[in-house]
Coordinates of C-alpha atoms and ligand atoms in Angstrom, one line a residue:
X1 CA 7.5 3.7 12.6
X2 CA 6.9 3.0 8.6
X3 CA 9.5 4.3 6.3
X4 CA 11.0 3.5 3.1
X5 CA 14.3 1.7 4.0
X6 CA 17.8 1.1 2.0
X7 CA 16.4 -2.6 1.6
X8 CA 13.4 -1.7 0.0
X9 CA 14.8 0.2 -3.1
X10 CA 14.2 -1.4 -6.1
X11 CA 16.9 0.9 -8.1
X12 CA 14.4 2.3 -10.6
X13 CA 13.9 6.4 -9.1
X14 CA 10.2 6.8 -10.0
X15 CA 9.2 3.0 -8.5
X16 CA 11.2 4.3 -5.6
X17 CA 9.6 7.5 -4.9
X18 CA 6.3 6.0 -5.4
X19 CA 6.8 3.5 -2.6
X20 CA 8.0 6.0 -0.5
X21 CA 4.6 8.0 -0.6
X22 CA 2.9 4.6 0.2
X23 CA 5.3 4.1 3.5
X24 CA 4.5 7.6 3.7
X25 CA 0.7 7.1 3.9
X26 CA 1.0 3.4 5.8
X27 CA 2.8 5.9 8.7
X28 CA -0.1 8.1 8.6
X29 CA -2.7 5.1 9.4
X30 CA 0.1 3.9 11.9
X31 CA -0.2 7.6 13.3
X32 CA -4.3 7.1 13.6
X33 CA -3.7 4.1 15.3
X34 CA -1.9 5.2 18.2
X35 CA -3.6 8.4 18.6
X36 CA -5.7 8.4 21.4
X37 CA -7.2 11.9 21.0
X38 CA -9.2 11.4 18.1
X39 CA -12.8 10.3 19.6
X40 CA -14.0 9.3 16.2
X41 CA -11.6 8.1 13.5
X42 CA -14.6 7.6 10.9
X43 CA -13.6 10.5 8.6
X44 CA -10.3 9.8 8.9
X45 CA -10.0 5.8 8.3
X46 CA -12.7 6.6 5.0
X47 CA -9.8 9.5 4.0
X48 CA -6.9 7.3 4.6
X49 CA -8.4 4.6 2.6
X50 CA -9.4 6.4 -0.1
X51 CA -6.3 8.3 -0.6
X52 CA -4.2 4.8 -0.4
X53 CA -6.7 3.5 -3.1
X54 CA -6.0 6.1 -5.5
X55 CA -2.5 6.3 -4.8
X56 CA -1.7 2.4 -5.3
X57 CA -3.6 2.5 -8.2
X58 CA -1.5 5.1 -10.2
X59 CA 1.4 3.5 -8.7
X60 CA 0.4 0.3 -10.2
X61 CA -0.3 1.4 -13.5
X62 CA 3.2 2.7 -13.4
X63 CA 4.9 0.4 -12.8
X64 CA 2.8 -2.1 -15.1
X65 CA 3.6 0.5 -17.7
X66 CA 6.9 0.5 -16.7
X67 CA 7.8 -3.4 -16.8
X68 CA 5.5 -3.2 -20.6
X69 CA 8.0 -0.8 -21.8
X70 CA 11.1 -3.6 -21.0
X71 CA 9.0 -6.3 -22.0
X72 CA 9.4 -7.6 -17.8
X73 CA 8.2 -11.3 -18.3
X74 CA 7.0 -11.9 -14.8
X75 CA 4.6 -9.0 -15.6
X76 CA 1.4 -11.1 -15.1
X77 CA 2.2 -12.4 -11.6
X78 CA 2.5 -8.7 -10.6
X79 CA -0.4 -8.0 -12.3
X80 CA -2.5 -10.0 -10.0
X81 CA -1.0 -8.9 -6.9
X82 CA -2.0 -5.5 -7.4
X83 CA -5.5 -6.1 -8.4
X84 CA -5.9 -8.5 -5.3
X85 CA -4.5 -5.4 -3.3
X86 CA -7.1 -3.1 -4.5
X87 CA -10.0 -5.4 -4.2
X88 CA -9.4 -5.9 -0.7
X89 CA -8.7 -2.1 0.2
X90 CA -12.5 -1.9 -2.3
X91 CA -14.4 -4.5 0.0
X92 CA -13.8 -2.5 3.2
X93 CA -17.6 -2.6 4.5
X94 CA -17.6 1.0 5.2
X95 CA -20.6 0.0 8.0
X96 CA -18.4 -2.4 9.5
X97 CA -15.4 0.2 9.7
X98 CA -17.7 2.4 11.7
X99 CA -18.6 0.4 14.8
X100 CA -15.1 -1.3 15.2
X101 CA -13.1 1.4 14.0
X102 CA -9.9 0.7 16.3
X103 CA -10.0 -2.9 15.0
X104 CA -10.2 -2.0 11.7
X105 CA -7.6 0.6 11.8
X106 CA -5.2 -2.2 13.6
X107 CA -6.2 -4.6 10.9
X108 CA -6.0 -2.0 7.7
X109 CA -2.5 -0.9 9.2
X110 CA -1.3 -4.9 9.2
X111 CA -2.7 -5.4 6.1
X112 CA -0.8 -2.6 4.2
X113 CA 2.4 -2.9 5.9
X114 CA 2.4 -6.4 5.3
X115 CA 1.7 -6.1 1.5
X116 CA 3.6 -3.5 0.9
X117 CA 7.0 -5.1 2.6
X118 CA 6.5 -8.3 1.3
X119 CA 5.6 -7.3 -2.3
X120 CA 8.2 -5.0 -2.5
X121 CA 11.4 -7.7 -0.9
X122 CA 9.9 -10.5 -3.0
X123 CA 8.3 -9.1 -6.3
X124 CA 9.3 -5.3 -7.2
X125 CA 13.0 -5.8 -6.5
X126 CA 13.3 -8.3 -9.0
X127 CA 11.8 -6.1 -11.9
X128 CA 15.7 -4.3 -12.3
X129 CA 17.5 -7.7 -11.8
Ligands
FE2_201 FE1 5.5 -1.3 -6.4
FE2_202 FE1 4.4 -4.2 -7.8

């Protein structure tokens, strides 16, 4: 369902890779979503998030360190994009996630995909231009 797509590539490899992995992981919560086997999703949504946290944060300070080494002047604007992604990923009420799971799964899934498209399209492609 989620993949990286010809669109998406920014044209730097490493930035590339990177948000392959995150489509990568975004499939994986798409993949929780729909499964209908799973009684209780608890471990799996608190795995999920976790692993996306410490994923998006490396890949941030990557590519921050990236756009410092070409002196990339819309740098700051990026800068707070990422932070606002991690703080909402770190206010996940872990309570909250437990007795709506489905909806929070649905709404975690949205969330990411939504992001991760539009920050992409609109802000990481223009780094190489
Ligand atoms: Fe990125
Ligand atoms: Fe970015």
């Amino acid at each position: 369902m989620y993949e990286m797509k010809d669109e998406y590539l920014t044209g730097i490899e490493q930035i590339d890779n990177e948000h392959r992995v995150l489509f990568e992981i975004a499939e994986e919560i798409y993949q929780l979503c729909v499964n209908e086997f799973v009684p209780d999703k608890y471990d799996h949504i608190t795995n999920l998030i976790q692993r996306l946290k410490d994923y998006s944060a490396m890949h941030f300070k990557n590519e921050e360190d990236y756009m410092e080494s070409i002196q990339y002047k819309r740098m700051f604007t990026q800068k707070i994009q990422h932070d606002n992604f991690i703080r909402k990923l770190d206010n996940m009420d872990l309570e909250i996630v437990d007795q709506n799971q489905e909806q929070i799964i649905k709404d975690l899934l949205k969330f990411v995909t939504d992001w991760l498209i539009e920050h992409i399209l609109e802000t990481d492609k223009r780094i190489a231009e």
